[in-house]
Tab-separated table of C-alpha atoms in Angstrom:
chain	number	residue	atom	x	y	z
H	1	UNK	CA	0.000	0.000	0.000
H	2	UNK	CA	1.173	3.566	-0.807
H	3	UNK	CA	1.622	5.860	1.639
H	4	UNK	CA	-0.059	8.667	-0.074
H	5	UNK	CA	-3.160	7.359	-2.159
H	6	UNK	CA	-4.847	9.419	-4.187
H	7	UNK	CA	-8.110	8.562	-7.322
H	8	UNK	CA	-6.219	9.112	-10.535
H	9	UNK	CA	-9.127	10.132	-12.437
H	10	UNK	CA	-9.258	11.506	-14.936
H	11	UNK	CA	-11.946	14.375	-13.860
H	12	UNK	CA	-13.554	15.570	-17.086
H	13	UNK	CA	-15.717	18.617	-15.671
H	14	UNK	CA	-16.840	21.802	-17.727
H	15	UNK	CA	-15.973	25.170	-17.091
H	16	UNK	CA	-17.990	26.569	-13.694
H	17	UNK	CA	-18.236	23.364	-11.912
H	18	UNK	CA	-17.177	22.621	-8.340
H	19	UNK	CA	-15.154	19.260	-7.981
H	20	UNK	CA	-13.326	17.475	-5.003
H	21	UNK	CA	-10.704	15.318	-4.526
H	22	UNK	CA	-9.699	13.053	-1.744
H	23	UNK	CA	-6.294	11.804	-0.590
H	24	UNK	CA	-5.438	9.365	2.417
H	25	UNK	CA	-2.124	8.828	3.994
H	26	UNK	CA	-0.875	6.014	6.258
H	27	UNK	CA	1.359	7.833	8.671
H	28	UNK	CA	-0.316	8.671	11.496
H	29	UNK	CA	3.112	10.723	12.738
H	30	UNK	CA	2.677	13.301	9.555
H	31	UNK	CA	3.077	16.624	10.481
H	32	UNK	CA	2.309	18.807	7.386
H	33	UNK	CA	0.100	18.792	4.418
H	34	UNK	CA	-0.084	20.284	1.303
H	35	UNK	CA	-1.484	20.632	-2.793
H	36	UNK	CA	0.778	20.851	-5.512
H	37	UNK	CA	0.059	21.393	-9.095
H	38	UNK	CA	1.677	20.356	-12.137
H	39	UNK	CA	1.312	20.855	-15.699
H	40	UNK	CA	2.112	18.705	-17.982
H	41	UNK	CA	5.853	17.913	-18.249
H	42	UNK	CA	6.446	20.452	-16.221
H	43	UNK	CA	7.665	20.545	-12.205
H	44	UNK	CA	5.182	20.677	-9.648
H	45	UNK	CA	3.834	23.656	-7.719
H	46	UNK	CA	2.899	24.707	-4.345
H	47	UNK	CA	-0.609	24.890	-4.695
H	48	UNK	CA	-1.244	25.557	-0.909
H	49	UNK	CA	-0.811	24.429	2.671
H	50	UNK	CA	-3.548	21.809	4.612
H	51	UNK	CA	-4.558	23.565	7.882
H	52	UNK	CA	-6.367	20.911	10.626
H	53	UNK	CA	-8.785	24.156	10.639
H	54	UNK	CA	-9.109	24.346	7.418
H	55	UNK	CA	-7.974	27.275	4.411
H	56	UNK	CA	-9.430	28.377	1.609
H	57	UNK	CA	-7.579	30.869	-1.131
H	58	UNK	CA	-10.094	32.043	-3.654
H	59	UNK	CA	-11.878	29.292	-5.184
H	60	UNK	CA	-9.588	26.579	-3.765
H	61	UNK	CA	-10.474	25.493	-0.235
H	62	UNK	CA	-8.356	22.607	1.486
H	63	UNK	CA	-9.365	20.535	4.351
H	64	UNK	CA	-7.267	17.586	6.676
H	65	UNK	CA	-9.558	15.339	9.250
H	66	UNK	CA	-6.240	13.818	11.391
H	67	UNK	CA	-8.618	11.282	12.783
H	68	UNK	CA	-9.295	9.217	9.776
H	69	UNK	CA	-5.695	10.794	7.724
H	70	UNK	CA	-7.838	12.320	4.850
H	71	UNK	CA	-7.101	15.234	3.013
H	72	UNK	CA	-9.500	16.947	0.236
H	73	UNK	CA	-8.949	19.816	-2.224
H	74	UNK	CA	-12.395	21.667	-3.354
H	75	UNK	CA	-12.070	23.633	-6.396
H	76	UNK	CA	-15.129	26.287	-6.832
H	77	UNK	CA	-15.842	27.562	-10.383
H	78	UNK	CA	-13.841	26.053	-12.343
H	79	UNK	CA	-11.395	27.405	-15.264
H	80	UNK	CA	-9.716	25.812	-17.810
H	81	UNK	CA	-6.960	27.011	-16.970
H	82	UNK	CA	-7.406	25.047	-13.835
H	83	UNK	CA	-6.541	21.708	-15.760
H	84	UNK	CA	-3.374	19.769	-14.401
H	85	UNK	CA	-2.151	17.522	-12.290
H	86	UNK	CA	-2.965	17.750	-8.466
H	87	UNK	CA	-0.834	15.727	-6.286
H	88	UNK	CA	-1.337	15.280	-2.658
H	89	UNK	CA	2.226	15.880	0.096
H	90	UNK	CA	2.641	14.745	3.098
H	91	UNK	CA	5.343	15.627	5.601
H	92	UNK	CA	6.816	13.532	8.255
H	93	UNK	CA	8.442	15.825	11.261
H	94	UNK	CA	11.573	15.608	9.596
H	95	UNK	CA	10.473	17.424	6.408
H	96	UNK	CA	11.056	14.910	3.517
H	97	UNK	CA	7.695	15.341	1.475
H	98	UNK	CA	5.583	11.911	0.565
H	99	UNK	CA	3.586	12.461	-2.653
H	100	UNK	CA	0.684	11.212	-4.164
H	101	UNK	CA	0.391	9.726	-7.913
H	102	UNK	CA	-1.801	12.797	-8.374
H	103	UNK	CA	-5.363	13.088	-9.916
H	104	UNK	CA	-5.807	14.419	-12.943
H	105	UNK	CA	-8.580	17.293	-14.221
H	106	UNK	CA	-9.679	18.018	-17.575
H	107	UNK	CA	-11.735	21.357	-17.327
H	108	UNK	CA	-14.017	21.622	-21.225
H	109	UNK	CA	-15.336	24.775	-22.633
C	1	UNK	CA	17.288	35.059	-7.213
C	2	UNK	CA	15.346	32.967	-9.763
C	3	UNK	CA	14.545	30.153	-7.931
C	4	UNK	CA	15.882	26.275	-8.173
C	5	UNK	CA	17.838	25.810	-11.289
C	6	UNK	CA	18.835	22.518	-13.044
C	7	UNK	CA	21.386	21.469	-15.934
C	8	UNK	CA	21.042	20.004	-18.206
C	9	UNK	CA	17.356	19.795	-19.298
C	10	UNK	CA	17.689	16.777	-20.963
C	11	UNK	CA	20.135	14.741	-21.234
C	12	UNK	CA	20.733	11.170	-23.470
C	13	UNK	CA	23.129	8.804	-22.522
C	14	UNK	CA	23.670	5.512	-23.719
C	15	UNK	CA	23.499	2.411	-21.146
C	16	UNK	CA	26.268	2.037	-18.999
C	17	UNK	CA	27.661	5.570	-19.403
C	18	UNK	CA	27.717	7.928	-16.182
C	19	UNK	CA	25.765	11.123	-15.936
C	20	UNK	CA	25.836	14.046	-13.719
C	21	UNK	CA	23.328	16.387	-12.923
C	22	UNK	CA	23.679	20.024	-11.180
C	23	UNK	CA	20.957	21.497	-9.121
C	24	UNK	CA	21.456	25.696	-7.790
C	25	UNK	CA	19.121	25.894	-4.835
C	26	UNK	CA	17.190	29.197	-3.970
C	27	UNK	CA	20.134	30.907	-1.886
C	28	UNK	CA	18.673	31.240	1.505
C	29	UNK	CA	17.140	27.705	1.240
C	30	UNK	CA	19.050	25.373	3.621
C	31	UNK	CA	17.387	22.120	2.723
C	32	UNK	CA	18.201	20.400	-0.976
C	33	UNK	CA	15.896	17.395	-1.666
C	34	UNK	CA	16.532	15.157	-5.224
C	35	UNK	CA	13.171	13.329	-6.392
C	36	UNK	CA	12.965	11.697	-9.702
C	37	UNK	CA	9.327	10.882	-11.915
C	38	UNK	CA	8.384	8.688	-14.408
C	39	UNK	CA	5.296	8.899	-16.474
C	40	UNK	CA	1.974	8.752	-14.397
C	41	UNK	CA	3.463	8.655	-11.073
C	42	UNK	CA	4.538	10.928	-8.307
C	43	UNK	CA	7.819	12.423	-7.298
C	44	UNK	CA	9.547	9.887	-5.431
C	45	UNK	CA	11.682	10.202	-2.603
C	46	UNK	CA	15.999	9.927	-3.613
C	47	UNK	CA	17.422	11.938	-1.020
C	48	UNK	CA	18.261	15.169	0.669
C	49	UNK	CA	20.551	17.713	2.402
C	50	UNK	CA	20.521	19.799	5.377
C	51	UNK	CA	23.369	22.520	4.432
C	52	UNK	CA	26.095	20.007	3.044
C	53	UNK	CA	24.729	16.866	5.553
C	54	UNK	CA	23.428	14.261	3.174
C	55	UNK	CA	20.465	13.288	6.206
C	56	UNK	CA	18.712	10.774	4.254
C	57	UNK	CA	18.871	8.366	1.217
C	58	UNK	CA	15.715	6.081	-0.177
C	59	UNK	CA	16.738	2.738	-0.447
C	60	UNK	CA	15.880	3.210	-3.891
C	61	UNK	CA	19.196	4.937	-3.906
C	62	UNK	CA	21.162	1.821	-5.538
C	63	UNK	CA	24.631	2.119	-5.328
C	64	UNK	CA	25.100	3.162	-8.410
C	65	UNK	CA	23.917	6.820	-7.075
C	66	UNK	CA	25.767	9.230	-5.667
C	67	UNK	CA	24.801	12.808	-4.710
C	68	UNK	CA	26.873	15.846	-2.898
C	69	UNK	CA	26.232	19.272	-1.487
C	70	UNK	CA	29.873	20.443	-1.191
C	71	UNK	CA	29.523	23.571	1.109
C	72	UNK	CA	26.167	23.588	1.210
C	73	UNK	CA	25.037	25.441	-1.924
C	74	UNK	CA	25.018	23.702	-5.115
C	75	UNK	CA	24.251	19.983	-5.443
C	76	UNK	CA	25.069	16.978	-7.887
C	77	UNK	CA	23.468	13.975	-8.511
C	78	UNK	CA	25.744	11.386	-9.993
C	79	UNK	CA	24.487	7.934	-11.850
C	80	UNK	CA	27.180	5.291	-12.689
C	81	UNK	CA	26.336	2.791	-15.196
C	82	UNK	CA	23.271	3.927	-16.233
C	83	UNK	CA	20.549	1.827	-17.526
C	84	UNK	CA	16.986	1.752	-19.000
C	85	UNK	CA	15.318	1.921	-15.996
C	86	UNK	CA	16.977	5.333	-14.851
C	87	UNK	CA	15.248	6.888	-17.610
C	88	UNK	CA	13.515	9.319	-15.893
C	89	UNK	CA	12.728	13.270	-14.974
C	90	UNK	CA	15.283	14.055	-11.886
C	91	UNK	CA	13.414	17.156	-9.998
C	92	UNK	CA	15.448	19.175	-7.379
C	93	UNK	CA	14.048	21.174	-4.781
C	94	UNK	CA	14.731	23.549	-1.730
C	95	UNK	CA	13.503	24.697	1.361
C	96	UNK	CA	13.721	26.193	4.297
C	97	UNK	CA	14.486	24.580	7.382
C	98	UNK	CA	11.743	21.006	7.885
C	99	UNK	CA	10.078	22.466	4.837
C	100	UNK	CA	6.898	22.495	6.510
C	101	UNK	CA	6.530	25.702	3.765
C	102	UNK	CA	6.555	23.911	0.888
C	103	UNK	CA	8.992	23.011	-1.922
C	104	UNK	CA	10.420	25.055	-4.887
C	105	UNK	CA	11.082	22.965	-7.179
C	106	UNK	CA	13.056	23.344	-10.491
C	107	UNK	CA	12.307	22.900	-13.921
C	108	UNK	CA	14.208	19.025	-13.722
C	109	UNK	CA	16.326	17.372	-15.699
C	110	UNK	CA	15.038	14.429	-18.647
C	111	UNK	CA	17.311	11.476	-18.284
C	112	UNK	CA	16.710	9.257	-21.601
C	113	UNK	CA	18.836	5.990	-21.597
C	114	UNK	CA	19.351	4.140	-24.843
């Protein structure tokens, strides 16, 4: 089993809608969270940080339940330019990052 | 500062050859971390460096690879005797001390072994 699972996808949605993805981990000792993006052969991105309490930045609103080591990403209104790669991190306390295979979104006109 | 830079961009090498790959960290980045990616799957895990301390290495780490931070600033990543499987994209990236910020990555380097 992965550490860092994440549904592949694809996730065909049109332009506008809202869609979620999940992630799990299996280290209960992880410290830190976070979304990356990446574009197609190119590197990934810092996306944003996974607050316990939750954080939202614009139309992007991540969320981390400890209890059962699940992490979502909710993406509001959604672009086209939005299409890419998102891959899950986890952190351990000594700050090598764990990463998800990533889920893939195709946003359509 | 530009952020993380890598040489080369690509790079083809026939089996067996060695390689060596060059990473220039963001300068006020302490922590140097080497990843490498195939096709559909995530970074994964080679190693990384606290200043010029090599802390960790993945037991994927055959070997056959060798990487250095000499003084703490730039790093290489060294593959002896290449082979198919090492055809990859190598990714370097920096951080701040634990990186519980976040990673900079650079733009990575495309290892193609014939």
């Amino acid at each position: 089993r992965k550490e860092v699972e994440q549904d592949p996808g694809p996730f065909n949605v049109p332009e506008g809608a809202t869609v979620a993805f999940n992630c799990t981990y299996s280290n209960s000792a992880s410290q830190s969270f976070f979304w990356y993006r990446q574009d197609c052969r190119k590197e990934p991105k810092l996306l944003m940080s996974v607050y316990s309490s939750g954080n939202e930045d614009g139309r992007f609103t991540a969320q981390l339940n400890r209890a059962s080591q699940y992490i979502s990403l909710l993406i509001r209104d959604s672009k086209l330019s939005d299409s890419a790669t998102y891959l899950c991190v986890v952190n351990t306390n000594a700050g090598k990052s764990t990463f998800g295979d990533g889920t893939t979104l195709t946003v359509k006109p | 500062d530009t952020g993380v830079s890598q040489d080369p961009r690509h790079k083809i090498t026939k089996r067996g050859q060695n390689v060596t790959f060059r990473c220039d960290p963001i300068s006020e980045h302490n922590r140097l971390y080497w990843y490498r990616q195939t096709l559909g799957q995530g970074p994964e895990f080679l190693t990384y460096f606290q200043n010029e301390a090599q802390l960790e290495k993945s037991r994927l780490l055959s070997d056959r690879f060798s990487a250095e931070r000499p003084k703490g600033s730039f790093s290489t990543l060294e593959i002896q005797r290449t082979e198919q499987g090492d055809s990859a994209m190598y990714l370097c990236a920096s951080s701040s001390s634990g990186g519980n910020y976040g990673y900079t990555f650079g733009s990575g380097t495309r290892l193609t072994v014939v």
